[in-house]
């Protein structure tokens, strides 16, 4: 090949090498296990991280909901609210909308991610995290302190990473639930708790049955101390969402 | 040249046949490999490929982003803005560059709205194809900034658009159906660069970058299908043909509940939909190798994505996949389709005019002079 054609050759080789490199990287990412996988995933993430097993191999069969309850003081006495499903309110955006708002996935994804971290704990740890995270302090109450809680849970399972990952998500849900309850009940919220509620529609062979084939699966978590500063701008946004999507089903 | 020397040569060769044949075979084989490589080099560097498909992709991607921003407009602060600060402990641990994380502010609603508005304008400009080579990287930056600012909202559609948009920064997306193309036609091809020799590259550089983007996007879509197909094949409900039913009974994927319930009434339909979902995805790369099967595969895969959009409400994902599927339609096929459509359109216009003519003849006097037939540029001539 003449020297004039060297340029195109080099350009073509560079293009092919780029494609080959991407093919190699993605195959290592999507294939279940290889010795190089951790290093490659770390280098390619987060931009090229990808998973294409959303509806497979085991297709989702349950409707998950994040349902919250709150407490506030009325004449010095703690008052307990009804249970309210954040997910049901958010998913009022779905029916009748050809392309629903992404709000449909917010608490639905959050509660599924939370549940994944919950089931990664040991049975003994699960018993603890289903209990309250509130302790007495100076004649009143406060949230259990993070580091002692991490140590207590880690001692039970020797899995500090799993414990920290769960508690981080627990803290996030506490923040979200507190803001939601403040907007929904219009009260100074002192405590919140939530439950993961899963309902499974009948299996295919029982799809025409009137009777529900499965009982709901419910995990109730303990009270969390709502010590967050409530931002009025955030409450205004939540108020607007509640006004538009209405009450839970 | 006479035949005698070659005959002599043949005899000479036959005398030493055993020793020379492997060399000759190796030489032919090397020649063939070299030829194929040269053909590949020419394919990559001689011209930009899939220009119609990429122009269609630009329009579809622009539409997706505009529709996405519109449907989420009223929930934007709840999902990504000041009211979404609760996701930060997770969102900030995902390794995204700080510029992407701060682009859509969680502290200041006004700044967030400026960024949201900028993304809307970029998507609009991208859709119409104006200054696409500069707009595409900016659009990618803002789109990735928004879709990565939460830890609970991202889905497969965001992922496929994020990855492909980065590749498409290196491609020409405005060859057709764009303001850029319209301006090129208006100004003519003789417009000189400002500093020739400094800011111009040989055409093969641009062609190689463009075609590398095409190959990367094509590979990405095949990866999604094959990977997803293999996972499906491992699932019991996919193998027994009932998975489609489970996908349409979850509340989060029921934009039209009555329509969703209608789809699972007919058992055979559920089996067929499930079966096709697996095998069209798994066999998609093989079907692409032969034109008739390629057409069949594209028809089925487009049908599958339209179904996902309609029944599950996942339009951004579905349309992004459709846009990428179109990469497997050649420019020559687009030209044929455009010429055919123009022919159909002209015939329809003629029929309408013929039907109107008697009615008009009764009301209006005939024109003094016959009008000139319209001269139109064909798609084939342009490409």
Coordinates of C-alpha atoms in Angstrom, one line a residue:
Chain A
X1 CA 0.0 0.0 0.0
X2 CA 1.3 3.4 -0.9
X3 CA 2.4 6.0 1.7
X4 CA -0.7 8.1 0.8
X5 CA -2.9 5.3 2.0
X6 CA -1.1 4.9 5.3
X7 CA -3.2 7.5 7.1
X8 CA -6.5 5.8 6.4
X9 CA -5.0 2.5 7.4
X10 CA -3.9 3.9 10.7
X11 CA -7.2 5.6 11.3
X12 CA -9.1 2.3 10.5
X13 CA -6.8 0.4 12.9
X14 CA -7.3 2.9 15.6
X15 CA -11.1 2.7 15.1
X16 CA -11.0 -1.1 15.2
X17 CA -8.9 -1.1 18.3
X18 CA -11.3 1.2 20.1
X19 CA -14.2 -1.1 19.2
X20 CA -12.2 -4.2 20.3
X21 CA -11.3 -2.6 23.6
X22 CA -14.9 -1.7 24.3
X23 CA -16.0 -5.2 23.4
X24 CA -13.5 -6.7 25.7
X25 CA -14.4 -4.3 28.6
X26 CA -18.1 -4.9 28.3
X27 CA -17.8 -8.6 28.0
X28 CA -15.8 -8.7 31.2
X29 CA -18.4 -6.5 32.9
X30 CA -21.5 -8.5 31.9
X31 CA -20.0 -12.0 32.2
X32 CA -20.7 -13.4 35.7
X33 CA -17.2 -13.9 37.0
X34 CA -13.6 -13.5 35.8
X35 CA -10.4 -12.7 37.7
X36 CA -10.1 -9.4 35.9
X37 CA -13.7 -8.3 36.5
X38 CA -13.2 -6.3 39.7
X39 CA -10.4 -4.2 38.2
X40 CA -12.2 -3.7 34.9
X41 CA -15.5 -2.8 36.6
X42 CA -13.7 -0.3 38.8
X43 CA -12.0 1.3 35.8
X44 CA -15.1 1.4 33.6
X45 CA -17.5 2.5 36.3
X46 CA -19.7 4.4 36.6
X47 CA -20.0 5.6 33.0
X48 CA -19.9 2.2 31.3
X49 CA -21.5 0.2 34.1
X50 CA -24.5 -1.7 32.8
X51 CA -26.8 -4.6 33.7
X52 CA -29.3 -6.0 31.3
X53 CA -31.1 -8.5 33.6
X54 CA -33.9 -6.2 34.7
X55 CA -36.8 -8.6 33.9
X56 CA -34.6 -11.7 34.0
X57 CA -33.8 -14.4 34.8
X58 CA -36.5 -14.3 37.5
X59 CA -39.2 -11.8 36.5
X60 CA -40.5 -9.4 39.2
X61 CA -43.8 -10.7 40.6
X62 CA -44.6 -8.4 43.5
X63 CA -45.8 -4.8 44.0
X64 CA -43.6 -3.3 46.6
X65 CA -44.7 -0.3 48.7
X66 CA -43.1 2.0 51.2
X67 CA -45.7 2.7 53.9
X68 CA -45.0 5.2 56.7
X69 CA -46.4 6.1 60.0
X70 CA -45.5 9.2 62.2
X71 CA -45.8 10.5 65.7
X72 CA -46.1 14.1 66.9
X73 CA -47.0 15.7 70.2
X74 CA -50.5 17.0 70.9
X75 CA -50.7 18.7 74.3
X76 CA -47.5 17.0 75.3
X77 CA -48.8 13.5 74.4
X78 CA -47.4 11.5 71.5
X79 CA -50.1 11.0 68.8
X80 CA -49.7 8.2 66.3
X81 CA -50.8 8.7 62.6
X82 CA -52.4 6.2 60.3
X83 CA -50.2 4.3 57.8
X84 CA -49.7 6.2 54.5
X85 CA -48.3 4.6 51.4
X86 CA -45.8 6.9 49.8
X87 CA -45.5 4.5 46.8
X88 CA -49.3 4.4 46.2
X89 CA -49.4 8.2 46.1
X90 CA -46.4 8.4 43.8
X91 CA -47.9 5.7 41.5
X92 CA -51.1 7.7 41.1
X93 CA -49.0 9.2 38.4
X94 CA -49.0 6.0 36.3
X95 CA -52.6 5.1 35.4
X96 CA -53.8 7.0 32.4
X97 CA -50.4 8.4 31.4
X98 CA -48.8 7.0 28.3
X99 CA -45.4 8.1 29.6
X100 CA -45.6 8.4 33.3
X101 CA -43.4 10.7 35.4
X102 CA -40.3 9.1 36.8
X103 CA -41.9 9.7 40.2
X104 CA -43.4 6.3 39.7
X105 CA -40.1 4.7 40.5
X106 CA -38.9 6.8 43.4
X107 CA -40.0 5.1 46.6
X108 CA -40.6 1.8 44.7
X109 CA -36.9 1.6 43.9
X110 CA -35.8 3.0 47.3
X111 CA -37.8 0.4 49.2
X112 CA -36.5 -2.5 47.0
X113 CA -32.9 -1.3 47.5
X114 CA -33.5 -1.0 51.2
X115 CA -35.0 -4.6 51.3
X116 CA -31.9 -6.0 49.5
X117 CA -29.7 -4.5 52.2
X118 CA -32.0 -5.8 54.9
X119 CA -31.9 -9.4 53.7
X120 CA -28.1 -9.2 53.4
X121 CA -28.0 -9.0 57.2
X122 CA -28.0 -12.0 59.5
X123 CA -31.2 -13.0 61.3
X124 CA -30.0 -11.6 64.6
X125 CA -29.1 -8.3 62.9
X126 CA -32.5 -8.2 61.3
X127 CA -34.1 -8.5 64.7
X128 CA -32.2 -5.4 65.9
X129 CA -32.9 -3.2 62.9
X130 CA -36.6 -4.0 63.0
X131 CA -36.5 -2.5 66.5
X132 CA -36.5 1.2 67.5
X133 CA -33.4 3.3 66.9
X134 CA -34.4 5.7 69.7
X135 CA -32.7 5.9 73.1
X136 CA -33.3 7.9 76.3
X137 CA -31.0 10.9 76.9
X138 CA -31.1 13.7 79.4
X139 CA -34.6 13.0 80.4
X140 CA -35.8 13.0 76.8
X141 CA -35.1 11.0 73.7
X142 CA -32.6 11.0 70.9
X143 CA -31.6 8.9 67.9
X144 CA -29.2 6.0 68.7
X145 CA -25.7 7.1 67.9
X146 CA -24.3 5.8 64.6
X147 CA -20.9 4.4 65.7
X148 CA -22.1 2.3 68.7
X149 CA -25.0 1.0 66.5
X150 CA -22.5 0.0 63.8
X151 CA -20.3 -1.7 66.3
X152 CA -23.2 -3.6 68.0
X153 CA -24.5 -4.9 64.6
X154 CA -21.0 -5.7 63.3
X155 CA -20.2 -7.8 66.4
X156 CA -23.3 -9.9 65.6
X157 CA -22.3 -10.8 62.0
X158 CA -18.7 -9.7 61.3
X159 CA -20.0 -7.9 58.1
X160 CA -19.4 -4.2 58.7
X161 CA -19.8 -3.3 55.1
X162 CA -23.3 -4.8 54.9
X163 CA -24.2 -3.1 58.2
X164 CA -23.0 0.3 57.1
X165 CA -24.8 0.0 53.7
X166 CA -28.0 -0.9 55.4
X167 CA -27.8 1.9 58.0
X168 CA -27.0 4.5 55.3
X169 CA -30.2 3.5 53.5
X170 CA -32.1 3.5 56.8
X171 CA -31.0 7.0 57.4
X172 CA -32.1 8.1 53.9
X173 CA -35.5 6.6 54.4
X174 CA -35.8 8.3 57.8
X175 CA -35.1 11.7 56.1
X176 CA -37.6 11.0 53.3
X177 CA -40.3 9.7 55.6
X178 CA -39.9 12.6 58.0
X179 CA -40.3 15.2 55.2
X180 CA -43.2 13.3 53.7
X181 CA -45.0 13.0 57.0
X182 CA -44.4 16.7 57.8
X183 CA -46.0 17.7 54.5
X184 CA -48.8 15.1 54.7
X185 CA -49.9 15.6 58.3
X186 CA -48.8 19.2 58.7
X187 CA -47.4 18.5 62.2
X188 CA -44.0 18.8 63.8
X189 CA -43.0 15.2 63.4
X190 CA -41.1 13.6 66.3
X191 CA -40.9 10.0 65.2
X192 CA -41.3 8.0 62.0
X193 CA -41.4 4.3 61.1
X194 CA -42.1 2.5 57.9
X195 CA -43.0 -0.9 56.6
X196 CA -42.1 -2.7 53.5
X197 CA -45.3 -4.2 52.0
X198 CA -45.3 -6.6 49.1
X199 CA -48.4 -7.9 47.4
X200 CA -48.1 -10.6 44.8
X201 CA -50.7 -11.0 42.1
X202 CA -52.0 -14.5 41.4
X203 CA -49.8 -16.7 39.3
X204 CA -50.6 -17.2 35.6
X205 CA -52.6 -20.4 36.1
X206 CA -54.7 -18.7 38.7
X207 CA -55.1 -15.4 36.9
X208 CA -58.8 -15.6 36.6
X209 CA -59.4 -16.5 40.3
X210 CA -61.2 -14.0 42.4
X211 CA -59.4 -15.2 45.6
X212 CA -55.9 -13.9 46.2
X213 CA -53.4 -16.7 46.0
X214 CA -50.8 -15.1 48.2
X215 CA -50.9 -13.2 51.5
X216 CA -49.2 -9.9 51.6
X217 CA -45.6 -9.9 52.8
X218 CA -45.0 -7.2 55.4
X219 CA -41.9 -6.2 57.4
X220 CA -42.4 -3.4 59.9
X221 CA -39.4 -1.5 61.1
X222 CA -39.0 0.3 64.4
X223 CA -39.4 4.0 65.2
X224 CA -36.7 6.4 64.1
X225 CA -36.1 9.8 65.8
X226 CA -37.0 12.6 63.5
X227 CA -34.2 15.1 64.3
X228 CA -33.9 16.7 60.9
X229 CA -34.1 20.4 60.1
X230 CA -37.2 20.8 58.0
X231 CA -36.5 22.9 55.0
X232 CA -39.7 25.0 54.1
X233 CA -38.7 24.9 50.3
X234 CA -38.6 21.1 50.5
X235 CA -42.0 21.0 52.3
X236 CA -43.5 23.2 49.6
X237 CA -42.3 20.8 46.9
X238 CA -43.8 17.8 48.8
X239 CA -47.1 19.8 49.4
X240 CA -47.3 20.3 45.6
X241 CA -46.8 16.6 44.9
X242 CA -49.4 15.6 47.5
X243 CA -51.9 18.1 46.0
X244 CA -51.4 16.7 42.5
X245 CA -51.2 13.0 43.2
X246 CA -53.7 13.0 46.1
X247 CA -54.2 10.4 48.8
X248 CA -52.9 6.8 48.8
X249 CA -55.1 4.1 47.5
Chain B
X1 CA 0.0 -12.6 -24.5
X2 CA -0.2 -16.2 -25.8
X3 CA -1.3 -19.3 -23.9
X4 CA 1.9 -21.2 -24.6
X5 CA 4.1 -19.8 -21.7
X6 CA 1.4 -20.4 -19.2
X7 CA 1.0 -24.0 -20.4
X8 CA 4.8 -24.4 -20.0
X9 CA 4.6 -22.8 -16.6
X10 CA 1.8 -25.2 -15.6
X11 CA 3.9 -28.2 -16.6
X12 CA 6.9 -26.8 -14.6
X13 CA 4.7 -26.2 -11.6
X14 CA 3.2 -29.7 -11.8
X15 CA 6.6 -31.2 -11.8
X16 CA 7.3 -29.7 -8.4
X17 CA 3.7 -29.6 -7.3
X18 CA 4.1 -31.2 -3.9
X19 CA 6.6 -28.7 -2.7
X20 CA 5.1 -25.5 -4.1
X21 CA 1.3 -25.9 -3.5
X22 CA 1.3 -24.9 0.2
X23 CA 3.2 -21.8 -0.7
X24 CA 0.7 -20.9 -3.4
X25 CA -2.2 -21.5 -1.1
X26 CA -0.6 -19.4 1.6
X27 CA 0.0 -16.7 -0.8
X28 CA -3.6 -16.7 -2.1
X29 CA -4.8 -16.8 1.5
X30 CA -2.6 -13.9 2.5
X31 CA -3.8 -12.0 -0.6
X32 CA -7.4 -12.7 0.3
X33 CA -6.9 -11.5 3.9
X34 CA -5.1 -8.4 2.7
X35 CA -7.9 -7.7 0.3
X36 CA -10.5 -8.1 3.0
X37 CA -8.6 -5.9 5.3
X38 CA -8.3 -3.3 2.6
X39 CA -12.0 -3.5 2.0
X40 CA -12.6 -3.0 5.7
X41 CA -10.2 0.0 5.7
X42 CA -12.2 1.4 2.8
X43 CA -15.5 0.8 4.6
X44 CA -14.2 2.6 7.7
X45 CA -12.4 5.6 6.0
X46 CA -14.0 6.2 2.5
X47 CA -17.3 7.5 3.6
X48 CA -19.6 8.0 6.6
X49 CA -22.0 5.1 7.0
X50 CA -25.5 4.9 8.4
X51 CA -26.0 8.7 7.9
X52 CA -29.8 8.4 7.5
X53 CA -30.1 6.1 10.5
X54 CA -28.0 8.4 12.7
X55 CA -30.1 11.4 11.6
X56 CA -33.2 9.5 12.5
X57 CA -31.6 8.6 15.8
X58 CA -30.9 12.3 16.5
X59 CA -34.5 13.1 16.0
X60 CA -35.7 10.2 18.2
X61 CA -33.2 11.0 21.0
X62 CA -34.1 14.6 20.9
X63 CA -37.8 13.7 21.1
X64 CA -37.2 11.3 24.0
X65 CA -35.4 13.9 26.0
X66 CA -38.0 16.6 25.4
X67 CA -40.8 14.2 26.2
X68 CA -39.0 13.1 29.3
X69 CA -38.4 16.6 30.6
X70 CA -42.0 17.6 29.8
X71 CA -43.6 14.6 31.6
X72 CA -41.3 15.2 34.7
X73 CA -41.5 19.0 34.6
X74 CA -43.8 19.4 37.6
X75 CA -42.0 16.7 39.6
X76 CA -38.5 17.9 38.8
X77 CA -37.7 19.4 42.2
X78 CA -39.1 16.3 44.0
X79 CA -37.1 13.9 41.8
X80 CA -33.8 15.7 41.3
X81 CA -33.9 19.2 42.9
X82 CA -34.1 20.7 46.4
X83 CA -36.5 18.1 47.7
X84 CA -34.3 15.2 46.7
X85 CA -31.5 15.8 49.1
X86 CA -32.4 12.6 51.0
X87 CA -30.8 10.5 48.2
X88 CA -27.4 12.2 48.5
X89 CA -25.7 9.7 50.9
X90 CA -26.1 7.1 48.1
X91 CA -25.9 9.4 45.1
X92 CA -22.5 10.9 46.0
X93 CA -20.9 7.5 46.5
X94 CA -21.5 6.3 43.0
X95 CA -18.2 7.7 41.6
X96 CA -19.5 10.3 39.2
X97 CA -17.3 13.3 38.4
X98 CA -18.1 16.3 40.5
X99 CA -19.0 18.5 37.5
X100 CA -21.9 16.0 36.7
X101 CA -23.0 15.9 40.3
X102 CA -23.3 19.7 40.8
X103 CA -24.7 20.5 37.3
X104 CA -28.3 20.1 38.6
X105 CA -28.2 21.8 42.0
X106 CA -29.9 20.3 45.0
X107 CA -29.4 23.4 47.1
X108 CA -30.7 26.1 44.8
X109 CA -34.0 25.7 43.0
X110 CA -33.3 28.6 40.6
X111 CA -29.9 27.1 39.5
X112 CA -31.6 23.8 39.1
X113 CA -34.3 25.3 36.8
X114 CA -31.6 27.0 34.7
X115 CA -29.9 23.7 34.1
X116 CA -33.2 22.0 33.4
X117 CA -34.1 24.7 30.9
X118 CA -30.7 24.5 29.4
X119 CA -31.1 20.7 28.8
X120 CA -34.6 21.4 27.3
X121 CA -33.1 23.9 24.9
X122 CA -30.2 21.7 24.0
X123 CA -32.6 18.8 23.3
X124 CA -34.6 21.0 21.0
X125 CA -31.6 22.3 19.2
X126 CA -30.3 18.7 18.9
X127 CA -33.6 17.5 17.5
X128 CA -33.6 20.1 14.8
X129 CA -30.0 19.5 14.1
X130 CA -28.3 22.9 14.4
X131 CA -24.6 23.0 15.2
X132 CA -24.9 19.3 16.2
X133 CA -21.2 18.7 16.6
X134 CA -21.1 21.2 19.5
X135 CA -24.5 20.6 20.8
X136 CA -24.1 16.7 21.1
X137 CA -21.3 16.9 23.8
X138 CA -23.2 19.5 25.8
X139 CA -26.4 17.6 25.6
X140 CA -24.5 14.4 26.7
X141 CA -23.1 16.4 29.7
X142 CA -26.4 17.7 30.8
X143 CA -28.3 14.5 30.2
X144 CA -25.8 12.4 32.1
X145 CA -25.8 15.1 34.8
X146 CA -29.6 14.8 35.3
X147 CA -29.9 11.1 35.1
X148 CA -27.1 10.4 37.5
X149 CA -28.1 13.0 40.1
X150 CA -30.4 10.5 41.8
X151 CA -29.7 7.0 43.2
X152 CA -33.3 5.7 42.8
X153 CA -34.5 6.8 39.3
X154 CA -32.1 5.5 36.7
X155 CA -33.3 2.8 34.3
X156 CA -32.0 0.9 31.3
X157 CA -33.1 3.6 28.9
X158 CA -31.0 6.2 30.7
X159 CA -28.0 3.8 30.6
X160 CA -28.3 3.0 26.9
X161 CA -28.6 6.7 26.0
X162 CA -25.8 7.7 28.3
X163 CA -23.4 5.2 26.7
X164 CA -24.5 5.7 23.1
X165 CA -24.5 9.5 23.3
X166 CA -20.8 9.5 24.3
X167 CA -20.0 7.4 21.2
X168 CA -22.2 9.7 19.1
X169 CA -20.2 12.8 20.0
X170 CA -17.8 11.5 17.4
X171 CA -20.4 10.9 14.7
X172 CA -22.1 13.2 12.2
X173 CA -25.8 13.2 13.3
X174 CA -27.0 16.0 11.1
X175 CA -26.3 14.8 7.5
X176 CA -30.0 14.7 6.8
X177 CA -33.3 16.3 8.0
X178 CA -31.5 19.0 9.9
X179 CA -30.9 22.7 10.0
X180 CA -27.2 22.0 9.5
X181 CA -28.0 20.1 6.3
X182 CA -30.3 22.9 5.2
X183 CA -27.6 25.5 5.8
X184 CA -25.0 23.4 3.9
X185 CA -27.3 23.2 0.9
X186 CA -28.0 27.0 1.2
X187 CA -24.4 28.1 1.5
X188 CA -23.1 25.5 -0.9
X189 CA -20.1 23.1 -0.6
X190 CA -17.4 25.7 -1.4
X191 CA -17.4 27.4 2.0
X192 CA -13.7 27.7 3.1
X193 CA -12.5 27.0 6.6
X194 CA -11.2 30.0 8.6
X195 CA -7.6 28.7 8.9
X196 CA -7.1 26.0 6.3
X197 CA -4.5 23.5 7.3
X198 CA -5.0 24.2 11.0
X199 CA -8.6 23.3 11.7
X200 CA -9.3 20.9 8.8
X201 CA -8.6 17.2 8.9
X202 CA -8.5 14.8 6.0
X203 CA -11.9 13.3 5.4
X204 CA -10.8 9.8 6.4
X205 CA -10.2 11.0 10.0
X206 CA -13.8 12.2 10.4
X207 CA -15.1 9.1 8.5
X208 CA -13.1 6.7 10.8
X209 CA -14.4 8.5 13.9
X210 CA -18.0 8.5 12.7
X211 CA -17.9 4.8 11.6
X212 CA -16.2 3.8 14.9
X213 CA -19.2 5.4 16.7
X214 CA -21.6 3.5 14.4
X215 CA -19.8 0.2 15.1
X216 CA -19.7 0.9 18.9
X217 CA -23.5 1.7 19.0
X218 CA -24.3 -1.3 16.9
X219 CA -22.2 -3.5 19.2
X220 CA -23.9 -2.0 22.2
X221 CA -27.4 -2.8 21.1
X222 CA -26.3 -6.4 20.2
X223 CA -24.8 -6.7 23.6
X224 CA -28.0 -5.7 25.3
X225 CA -30.1 -8.1 23.3
X226 CA -27.8 -11.1 23.6
X227 CA -27.1 -10.5 27.3
X228 CA -30.8 -10.0 28.1
X229 CA -31.8 -13.0 26.0
X230 CA -29.4 -15.3 27.8
X231 CA -30.6 -14.1 31.2
X232 CA -34.2 -14.6 30.1
X233 CA -33.4 -18.1 28.9
X234 CA -32.3 -18.9 32.4
X235 CA -35.6 -17.9 34.0
X236 CA -38.4 -20.4 34.5
X237 CA -41.2 -18.1 33.6
X238 CA -39.5 -17.1 30.4
X239 CA -39.0 -20.7 29.4
X240 CA -42.5 -21.8 30.3
X241 CA -43.9 -18.9 28.3
X242 CA -45.7 -17.0 31.1
X243 CA -43.3 -14.1 31.8
X244 CA -45.2 -11.6 29.7
X245 CA -48.2 -12.0 32.1
X246 CA -46.1 -11.1 35.1
X247 CA -44.7 -8.0 33.4
X248 CA -48.1 -6.5 32.9
X249 CA -49.7 -7.1 36.3
X250 CA -47.3 -4.9 38.4
X251 CA -48.8 -1.5 39.2
X252 CA -45.7 0.4 38.3
X253 CA -45.9 -0.9 34.7
X254 CA -49.6 -0.4 34.1
X255 CA -50.2 3.0 32.4
X256 CA -53.5 1.6 31.0
X257 CA -54.7 -1.0 33.4
X258 CA -57.7 -2.2 31.2
X259 CA -55.4 -2.6 28.2
X260 CA -52.8 -4.5 30.3
X261 CA -55.6 -6.8 31.6
X262 CA -56.8 -7.4 28.1
X263 CA -53.4 -8.7 27.0
X264 CA -53.3 -11.7 29.3
X265 CA -56.8 -12.9 28.7
X266 CA -55.7 -14.9 25.7
X267 CA -53.3 -17.7 26.8
X268 CA -51.7 -18.3 23.4
X269 CA -51.0 -14.6 23.0
X270 CA -49.1 -14.6 26.3
X271 CA -47.0 -17.6 25.2
X272 CA -46.2 -16.1 21.8
X273 CA -45.2 -12.7 23.3
X274 CA -42.9 -14.4 25.8
X275 CA -41.4 -16.7 23.2
X276 CA -40.8 -13.9 20.7
X277 CA -39.2 -11.7 23.5
X278 CA -36.5 -14.3 24.1
X279 CA -35.8 -15.6 20.7
X280 CA -35.9 -12.4 18.7
X281 CA -33.3 -10.9 21.2
X282 CA -31.1 -14.0 21.3
X283 CA -31.1 -14.5 17.5
X284 CA -30.9 -10.9 16.5
X285 CA -27.2 -10.9 15.6
X286 CA -27.6 -14.0 13.5
X287 CA -30.7 -12.6 11.7
X288 CA -28.7 -9.5 10.8
X289 CA -26.4 -11.4 8.5
X290 CA -28.9 -12.0 5.7
X291 CA -31.1 -9.2 4.3
X292 CA -34.5 -11.1 4.4
X293 CA -34.0 -12.3 8.0
X294 CA -32.6 -8.8 8.9
X295 CA -35.9 -7.3 7.8
X296 CA -37.9 -9.9 9.8
X297 CA -35.7 -9.3 12.9
X298 CA -36.1 -5.5 12.7
X299 CA -39.9 -5.8 12.3
X300 CA -40.2 -8.1 15.3
X301 CA -37.8 -6.1 17.5
X302 CA -39.5 -2.8 16.6
X303 CA -42.9 -4.4 17.4
X304 CA -41.5 -5.7 20.8
X305 CA -40.3 -2.2 21.7
X306 CA -43.5 -0.5 20.7
X307 CA -45.3 -3.1 22.9
X308 CA -43.0 -2.3 25.8
X309 CA -43.7 1.4 25.3
X310 CA -47.5 1.0 25.0
X311 CA -48.1 -1.7 27.7
X312 CA -45.4 -0.9 30.2
X313 CA -45.2 2.9 29.7
X314 CA -41.4 2.6 29.2
X315 CA -41.3 4.9 26.1
X316 CA -37.8 6.5 26.7
X317 CA -36.2 3.0 26.9
X318 CA -38.3 1.7 24.0
X319 CA -37.7 4.6 21.7
X320 CA -33.9 4.7 22.4
X321 CA -33.7 1.0 21.5
X322 CA -35.7 1.6 18.3
X323 CA -33.4 4.4 17.4
X324 CA -30.4 2.2 17.8
X325 CA -32.0 -0.7 15.9
X326 CA -32.4 1.6 12.9
X327 CA -28.6 1.6 12.6
X328 CA -29.0 -1.7 10.9
X329 CA -30.9 -0.1 8.0
X330 CA -28.4 0.9 5.2
X331 CA -28.4 4.3 3.6
X332 CA -29.4 2.7 0.3
X333 CA -32.5 1.2 2.0
X334 CA -33.4 4.6 3.5
X335 CA -33.1 6.2 0.0
X336 CA -35.3 3.5 -1.5
X337 CA -37.9 4.0 1.2
X338 CA -37.8 7.8 0.8
X339 CA -38.2 7.5 -3.0
X340 CA -41.1 5.1 -2.5
X341 CA -42.8 7.3 0.1
X342 CA -42.4 10.3 -2.2
X343 CA -43.9 8.3 -5.0
X344 CA -46.9 7.3 -2.8
X345 CA -47.3 10.8 -1.7
X346 CA -47.2 12.2 -5.3
X347 CA -49.8 9.5 -6.3
X348 CA -52.1 10.4 -3.4
X349 CA -51.8 14.1 -4.2
X350 CA -52.6 13.4 -7.9
X351 CA -55.7 11.3 -6.9
X352 CA -56.9 14.1 -4.6
X353 CA -56.3 16.7 -7.3
X354 CA -58.1 14.6 -9.9
X355 CA -61.1 14.3 -7.6
X356 CA -61.1 18.0 -6.8
X357 CA -60.7 19.0 -10.4
X358 CA -64.3 18.5 -11.6
X359 CA -65.6 20.4 -8.6
X360 CA -63.2 23.3 -9.2
X361 CA -63.9 23.3 -12.9
X362 CA -67.5 24.2 -12.2
X363 CA -66.6 27.1 -9.9
X364 CA -63.4 28.6 -11.4
X365 CA -62.2 29.4 -14.9
X366 CA -59.3 27.3 -16.2
X367 CA -55.8 28.9 -15.9
X368 CA -54.5 30.8 -18.9
X369 CA -51.2 28.9 -19.1
X370 CA -50.3 25.3 -17.9
X371 CA -48.2 25.3 -14.7
X372 CA -44.7 23.8 -14.7
X373 CA -44.4 20.4 -13.0
X374 CA -42.6 20.6 -9.7
X375 CA -38.9 19.5 -9.9
X376 CA -37.8 17.8 -6.7
X377 CA -34.5 16.5 -5.7
X378 CA -34.5 12.8 -5.0
X379 CA -33.0 11.3 -1.9
X380 CA -30.7 9.1 -4.0
X381 CA -29.3 12.2 -5.8
X382 CA -28.5 13.8 -2.5
X383 CA -26.7 10.9 -1.0

